[in-house]
Amino acid sequence: MSTPQRRPATGVIAQLLAAPHRFGFFQAVRLLERWLVHGTEQGPSQGLERRLRFRNSLSLGFPASEIEALRVRRRQEGTADAVEPGDVECIEVTPAFMGLLGSHGTLPLYYTETLARREAFRKDLAARAFLDIFQQRAVSLFYQAWKKHRLALQYEADRDNRFLPVVLALAGLGQAALRHRLRGGDGGVHDESLACFAGMLQQRTVPPGALRQLLCEYFGVPVEIEPFVGHWYPLPETAATRLGMRHGVLGLDAVMGPRVWQRDLRLRVVLGPLDGRTFQRFLPRGSGAQALEKLLTLLTGVTLEYEIRLRLRKEDALGVTLGGTDPGPARPVAHRLGWNTFLRTCPETRDRDDAVYEIHATS
């Protein structure tokens, strides 16, 4: 709770309207166009076209800042100090660094002097208003050209239709039919996350080190990758060697037994050490487990099998007894024997990694 002597915080827009000379031109226009469309369905470009007006300067002095003046025209004149976007009819901005008139204008100084006398002695604003038509177009295009190749601003203005599809296209996911495919369910993966790893997703083969880095950054947990994990796979009866068959040369192509040992089809992913809540998310059918399966499928398809091993911190390895009470608010994780709960006679001295399940397993 703030103290009574504390000054109330002043918003950025209020500071801009009170002292526009303290802001750069591009930053000021960016703040104004986002503020004017706040709470509406209009885009920032519509706010720039409809409610921002750029005027010519009549000053012949040296410009002290990029903005000479800023004036707010309200729909209804009131006494309230605070200005809301809905009350603003338009905002007039007078840049000091470009235009048709003024010390940096493209027209001769004679025009500036003439229009200044007409406004001062005759109150004639028509000539300047006519030139402001060209000023509005020129300054608007100048600002849009500045913003066009700044991807961060494009993402800020329209993240779904401008910046995001371009980055997703680097990973081959820019088509409309491929958008938002992994977002459904509890463990949804948003397109913004895929765009973050677009450079990695465009590779035909993802090395174990890159896969570990991707999973670490996305889930925020320690990850270890162990490639070439051996596993027994059943052998079809037609592939086994039998008496009377051809091409059964011992040591060459003869096979005995119902199964074969292979190391090129399985990868082990070790997550942890994890706390109790995070461990619960990565259990089968949990949100973390679903997101993990979607990411692994996107990276390698169904060509590899994954053995997921969860490592639980020893502090969160629960003990259970018959007739035991509920863990309570301090330990809200439910008991699951063999996963996060174990029969023990003393506190754990090491992290438990007994929880193992498979993804895309064929045997």
Coordinates of C-alpha atoms in Angstrom, one line a residue:
M1 CA 0.0 0.0 0.0
S2 CA 1.4 3.4 -1.0
T3 CA 2.1 6.1 1.5
P4 CA -0.1 9.3 1.6
Q5 CA 2.9 11.4 0.6
R6 CA 3.7 9.3 -2.5
R7 CA 3.2 11.0 -5.9
P8 CA 0.6 9.4 -8.1
A9 CA 2.1 7.7 -11.2
T10 CA 1.7 9.6 -14.4
G11 CA 1.0 7.6 -17.6
V12 CA 3.2 7.8 -20.6
I13 CA 0.4 9.4 -22.7
A14 CA -0.1 12.1 -20.1
Q15 CA 3.6 12.9 -20.2
L16 CA 3.6 13.0 -24.0
L17 CA 0.6 15.4 -24.1
A18 CA 2.1 17.6 -21.4
A19 CA 5.6 17.8 -22.8
P20 CA 5.8 16.5 -26.4
H21 CA 9.3 18.0 -26.9
R22 CA 10.7 15.4 -24.6
F23 CA 9.8 12.6 -27.0
G24 CA 11.2 11.6 -30.4
F25 CA 8.9 11.8 -33.3
F26 CA 8.7 8.1 -34.2
Q27 CA 8.2 7.1 -30.6
A28 CA 5.5 9.7 -30.0
V29 CA 3.5 8.7 -33.1
R30 CA 3.8 5.0 -32.2
L31 CA 2.4 5.7 -28.8
L32 CA -0.4 7.9 -30.1
E33 CA -1.6 5.4 -32.8
R34 CA -1.7 2.5 -30.3
W35 CA -3.4 4.7 -27.7
L36 CA -6.1 5.9 -30.1
V37 CA -7.2 2.4 -31.2
H38 CA -7.0 1.0 -27.7
G39 CA -10.3 -0.9 -26.9
T40 CA -11.5 -0.7 -30.5
E41 CA -11.3 -3.2 -33.4
Q42 CA -9.3 -0.8 -35.5
G43 CA -5.7 -1.4 -36.4
P44 CA -2.9 1.1 -35.6
S45 CA -2.8 2.2 -39.3
Q46 CA -6.4 3.2 -39.2
G47 CA -5.7 5.3 -36.1
L48 CA -2.9 7.0 -38.0
E49 CA -5.0 7.8 -41.0
R50 CA -8.2 9.0 -39.3
R51 CA -7.2 10.7 -36.0
L52 CA -3.7 11.9 -36.4
R53 CA -3.0 15.1 -38.3
F54 CA 0.4 16.4 -39.3
R55 CA 0.8 20.1 -39.8
N56 CA 3.4 22.4 -41.3
S57 CA 5.5 24.5 -39.1
L58 CA 5.6 28.3 -39.5
S59 CA 8.6 28.8 -37.2
L60 CA 11.9 30.1 -38.6
G61 CA 13.9 29.4 -35.5
F62 CA 16.3 26.5 -34.7
P63 CA 14.2 23.5 -33.7
A64 CA 15.0 22.4 -30.2
S65 CA 13.3 19.0 -30.7
E66 CA 11.7 16.8 -33.3
I67 CA 8.2 17.8 -32.3
E68 CA 7.4 21.5 -32.3
A69 CA 3.8 21.3 -31.0
L70 CA 1.1 18.8 -30.2
R71 CA -2.6 19.7 -29.8
V72 CA -5.5 17.5 -28.8
R73 CA -8.9 18.4 -30.3
R74 CA -11.8 16.9 -28.3
R75 CA -15.2 16.0 -29.5
Q76 CA -16.7 18.0 -26.6
E77 CA -14.7 20.6 -24.8
G78 CA -14.7 19.9 -21.0
T79 CA -12.8 20.8 -17.9
A80 CA -11.5 17.3 -17.1
D81 CA -7.7 17.1 -17.2
A82 CA -7.6 13.4 -18.1
V83 CA -8.0 12.6 -21.8
E84 CA -9.6 9.4 -23.0
P85 CA -9.2 7.9 -26.5
G86 CA -12.9 8.1 -27.1
D87 CA -13.1 11.8 -26.3
V88 CA -10.4 12.7 -28.9
E89 CA -11.6 13.9 -32.3
C90 CA -8.0 14.2 -33.6
I91 CA -4.5 15.0 -32.5
E92 CA -2.5 17.6 -34.4
V93 CA 1.3 17.0 -34.5
T94 CA 3.7 19.6 -35.9
P95 CA 7.0 18.0 -36.7
A96 CA 10.0 20.3 -36.7
F97 CA 12.3 18.4 -39.0
M98 CA 10.4 18.1 -42.3
G99 CA 7.6 19.7 -44.2
L100 CA 6.8 22.3 -46.8
L101 CA 7.1 25.3 -44.6
G102 CA 9.4 26.4 -41.8
S103 CA 13.2 26.6 -41.4
H104 CA 13.6 23.0 -42.8
G105 CA 10.8 23.3 -45.4
T106 CA 11.2 22.6 -49.1
L107 CA 9.4 25.8 -50.2
P108 CA 11.3 29.1 -50.1
L109 CA 11.1 31.1 -46.9
Y110 CA 9.0 33.7 -48.6
Y111 CA 6.0 31.3 -48.4
T112 CA 6.5 30.7 -44.7
E113 CA 6.7 34.5 -44.0
T114 CA 3.6 35.2 -46.1
L115 CA 1.5 32.6 -44.4
A116 CA 2.7 33.6 -41.0
R117 CA 1.6 37.2 -41.7
R118 CA -1.8 36.1 -43.0
E119 CA -2.5 34.0 -39.9
A120 CA -1.2 36.8 -37.5
F121 CA -3.0 39.8 -39.1
R122 CA -5.9 38.4 -41.1
K123 CA -6.7 35.1 -39.2
D124 CA -6.6 33.3 -42.5
L125 CA -5.9 29.6 -42.0
A126 CA -7.0 28.4 -45.4
A127 CA -3.6 28.5 -47.2
R128 CA -1.8 26.6 -44.4
A129 CA -4.6 24.1 -44.2
F130 CA -4.3 23.5 -48.0
L131 CA -0.6 22.7 -47.7
D132 CA -1.3 20.5 -44.7
I133 CA -3.0 18.1 -47.1
F134 CA 0.3 17.3 -48.7
Q135 CA 2.1 17.3 -45.3
Q136 CA -0.3 14.7 -44.0
R137 CA 0.5 12.3 -46.8
A138 CA 4.2 12.8 -46.8
V139 CA 4.8 12.5 -43.1
S140 CA 2.4 9.4 -42.9
L141 CA 4.4 7.6 -45.6
F142 CA 7.7 8.6 -44.0
Y143 CA 6.5 7.1 -40.6
Q144 CA 5.2 3.9 -42.3
A145 CA 8.5 3.5 -44.2
W146 CA 10.4 3.7 -40.9
K147 CA 8.1 1.1 -39.3
K148 CA 7.9 -1.3 -42.3
H149 CA 11.3 -3.1 -41.8
R150 CA 11.3 -3.1 -38.0
L151 CA 9.9 -6.6 -37.4
A152 CA 9.4 -5.9 -33.7
L153 CA 6.9 -3.1 -34.5
Q154 CA 5.2 -5.2 -37.2
Y155 CA 4.7 -8.0 -34.6
E156 CA 3.4 -5.4 -32.1
A157 CA 0.9 -3.9 -34.6
D158 CA -0.5 -7.1 -36.1
R159 CA 1.1 -10.3 -34.8
D160 CA -1.2 -12.8 -36.6
N161 CA -1.1 -11.5 -40.2
R162 CA 2.2 -9.8 -40.7
F163 CA 5.2 -10.8 -38.7
L164 CA 4.2 -14.3 -37.5
P165 CA 3.5 -15.9 -40.9
V166 CA 6.8 -14.6 -42.3
V167 CA 8.8 -16.3 -39.5
L168 CA 6.7 -19.5 -39.6
A169 CA 7.3 -19.7 -43.4
L170 CA 11.0 -20.2 -42.6
A171 CA 10.1 -23.4 -40.9
G172 CA 7.6 -24.5 -43.6
L173 CA 4.5 -23.7 -41.4
G174 CA 3.4 -20.4 -43.0
Q175 CA 0.4 -21.7 -44.9
A176 CA -3.0 -21.0 -43.5
A177 CA -3.8 -24.7 -43.4
L178 CA -0.8 -25.3 -41.1
R179 CA -1.6 -22.6 -38.6
H180 CA -2.7 -23.4 -35.0
R181 CA -2.5 -27.1 -35.5
L182 CA -0.9 -27.8 -32.2
R183 CA -2.9 -25.3 -30.1
G184 CA -5.8 -27.5 -29.1
G185 CA -6.0 -29.4 -25.8
D186 CA -4.5 -28.8 -22.4
G187 CA -1.0 -29.1 -23.7
G188 CA -1.4 -26.7 -26.7
V189 CA 1.7 -25.3 -28.4
H190 CA 1.0 -21.8 -29.8
D191 CA 2.4 -20.6 -33.1
E192 CA 4.4 -17.9 -31.4
S193 CA 6.4 -20.6 -29.7
L194 CA 7.1 -22.4 -33.0
A195 CA 8.1 -19.1 -34.6
C196 CA 10.7 -18.7 -31.8
F197 CA 12.4 -21.9 -32.9
A198 CA 11.8 -21.5 -36.7
G199 CA 15.5 -21.6 -37.4
M200 CA 15.8 -25.0 -35.7
L201 CA 12.6 -26.4 -37.2
Q202 CA 13.8 -25.8 -40.8
Q203 CA 16.6 -28.3 -40.4
R204 CA 15.9 -31.7 -41.9
T205 CA 17.6 -33.5 -39.0
V206 CA 17.6 -32.0 -35.5
P207 CA 20.8 -33.0 -33.6
P208 CA 20.4 -34.0 -29.9
G209 CA 22.0 -30.8 -28.6
A210 CA 19.6 -28.6 -30.5
L211 CA 16.7 -30.8 -29.3
R212 CA 17.8 -30.4 -25.7
Q213 CA 18.1 -26.6 -26.1
L214 CA 14.6 -26.4 -27.6
L215 CA 13.0 -28.4 -24.8
C216 CA 14.9 -26.6 -22.1
E217 CA 13.8 -23.1 -23.4
Y218 CA 10.2 -24.1 -24.0
F219 CA 9.5 -25.9 -20.8
G220 CA 12.0 -24.2 -18.5
V221 CA 13.2 -27.4 -16.9
P222 CA 16.6 -29.3 -17.1
V223 CA 16.6 -31.7 -20.0
E224 CA 19.1 -34.5 -20.9
I225 CA 19.1 -36.3 -24.3
E226 CA 20.5 -39.8 -24.6
P227 CA 20.6 -41.0 -28.2
F228 CA 21.0 -44.6 -29.5
V229 CA 19.1 -46.2 -26.6
G230 CA 18.9 -50.0 -27.2
H231 CA 15.6 -51.9 -27.1
W232 CA 14.3 -55.4 -28.1
Y233 CA 12.0 -55.4 -31.1
P234 CA 9.8 -58.4 -32.1
L235 CA 11.0 -60.0 -35.3
P236 CA 8.4 -61.1 -37.9
E237 CA 8.1 -64.8 -38.5
T238 CA 8.9 -64.4 -42.2
A239 CA 12.3 -62.9 -41.2
A240 CA 13.4 -65.7 -39.0
T241 CA 15.7 -68.4 -40.4
R242 CA 14.2 -71.9 -40.8
L243 CA 15.4 -75.2 -42.1
G244 CA 15.0 -75.5 -45.8
M245 CA 15.1 -71.8 -46.5
R246 CA 17.6 -70.2 -48.8
H247 CA 20.0 -67.4 -47.9
G248 CA 20.5 -68.5 -44.3
V249 CA 24.3 -68.1 -44.0
L250 CA 25.5 -68.2 -40.4
G251 CA 27.1 -64.9 -39.5
L252 CA 25.8 -63.1 -42.5
D253 CA 22.0 -63.1 -42.8
A254 CA 20.9 -65.9 -40.5
V255 CA 18.6 -64.8 -37.6
M256 CA 17.7 -66.9 -34.6
G257 CA 15.1 -66.0 -32.0
P258 CA 11.8 -64.0 -32.0
R259 CA 13.3 -60.6 -31.4
V260 CA 16.2 -58.3 -32.4
W261 CA 18.3 -55.7 -30.5
Q262 CA 18.4 -52.2 -32.1
R263 CA 19.9 -48.9 -31.1
D264 CA 18.9 -46.6 -34.0
L265 CA 15.2 -46.2 -33.3
R266 CA 15.0 -44.9 -29.7
L267 CA 15.9 -41.7 -27.9
R268 CA 15.7 -41.2 -24.1
V269 CA 14.6 -37.8 -22.8
V270 CA 15.3 -37.2 -19.1
L271 CA 13.4 -34.3 -17.5
G272 CA 14.4 -32.9 -14.2
P273 CA 15.0 -32.8 -11.3
L274 CA 11.4 -31.5 -11.1
D275 CA 9.4 -30.2 -8.2
G276 CA 6.1 -31.9 -7.3
R277 CA 3.8 -29.6 -9.3
T278 CA 6.0 -29.7 -12.5
F279 CA 6.4 -33.4 -12.2
Q280 CA 2.6 -33.8 -12.1
R281 CA 2.3 -31.9 -15.4
F282 CA 4.7 -34.3 -17.2
L283 CA 2.9 -37.5 -16.2
P284 CA 1.0 -39.3 -18.9
R285 CA -2.1 -37.3 -20.1
G286 CA -0.8 -34.2 -18.3
S287 CA -0.5 -30.9 -20.1
G288 CA 3.3 -31.0 -20.2
A289 CA 3.3 -34.5 -21.5
Q290 CA 0.9 -33.6 -24.3
A291 CA 2.9 -30.6 -25.3
L292 CA 6.1 -32.7 -25.2
E293 CA 4.5 -35.3 -27.5
K294 CA 3.4 -32.6 -30.0
L295 CA 6.8 -31.0 -30.2
L296 CA 8.7 -34.3 -30.6
T297 CA 6.2 -35.3 -33.3
L298 CA 6.7 -32.0 -35.1
L299 CA 10.5 -32.3 -35.0
T300 CA 11.0 -36.0 -36.0
G301 CA 7.6 -37.2 -37.1
V302 CA 6.9 -40.8 -36.0
T303 CA 10.2 -42.2 -37.2
L304 CA 11.7 -42.3 -33.7
E305 CA 10.5 -43.7 -30.4
Y306 CA 11.0 -41.7 -27.2
E307 CA 11.5 -43.0 -23.7
I308 CA 10.5 -40.2 -21.3
R309 CA 12.1 -40.5 -17.9
L310 CA 11.0 -38.1 -15.2
R311 CA 13.4 -37.2 -12.4
L312 CA 11.6 -36.2 -9.1
R313 CA 13.4 -34.2 -6.5
K314 CA 14.1 -36.1 -3.3
E315 CA 12.3 -33.4 -1.3
D316 CA 9.1 -34.0 -3.2
A317 CA 9.2 -37.8 -3.2
L318 CA 6.2 -38.6 -1.0
G319 CA 5.9 -41.5 1.4
V320 CA 2.5 -43.2 1.9
T321 CA 1.1 -45.3 4.7
L322 CA -2.2 -47.2 5.0
G323 CA -4.8 -44.9 6.4
G324 CA -2.7 -41.9 5.7
T325 CA -4.3 -38.4 5.5
D326 CA -4.6 -36.0 2.6
P327 CA -1.3 -34.2 1.8
G328 CA -2.9 -30.9 2.6
P329 CA -2.4 -27.4 1.1
A330 CA 1.4 -27.5 1.7
R331 CA 1.7 -30.7 -0.4
P332 CA -1.2 -30.5 -2.9
V333 CA 0.1 -33.2 -5.3
A334 CA -2.0 -36.3 -5.3
H335 CA -0.5 -39.7 -4.3
R336 CA 0.3 -42.0 -7.3
L337 CA 2.1 -45.1 -6.2
G338 CA 5.1 -45.8 -8.4
W339 CA 5.1 -42.4 -9.9
N340 CA 5.5 -39.8 -7.2
T341 CA 4.8 -41.9 -4.1
F342 CA 6.9 -44.7 -2.8
L343 CA 7.0 -47.2 0.0
R344 CA 9.9 -46.2 2.1
T345 CA 11.2 -46.5 5.7
C346 CA 13.5 -43.4 5.7
P347 CA 13.7 -40.0 3.8
E348 CA 15.0 -40.1 0.3
T349 CA 18.7 -39.4 -0.2
R350 CA 18.7 -39.1 -4.0
D351 CA 16.4 -37.9 -6.7
R352 CA 13.9 -40.5 -7.9
D353 CA 13.8 -41.4 -11.7
D354 CA 11.5 -44.4 -11.6
A355 CA 8.8 -42.8 -13.7
V356 CA 9.2 -43.9 -17.3
Y357 CA 6.8 -43.9 -20.2
E358 CA 7.0 -44.1 -24.0
I359 CA 6.0 -42.0 -27.0
H360 CA 5.5 -43.5 -30.4
A361 CA 6.4 -46.9 -29.1
T362 CA 5.9 -49.8 -31.6
S363 CA 6.7 -52.7 -29.3

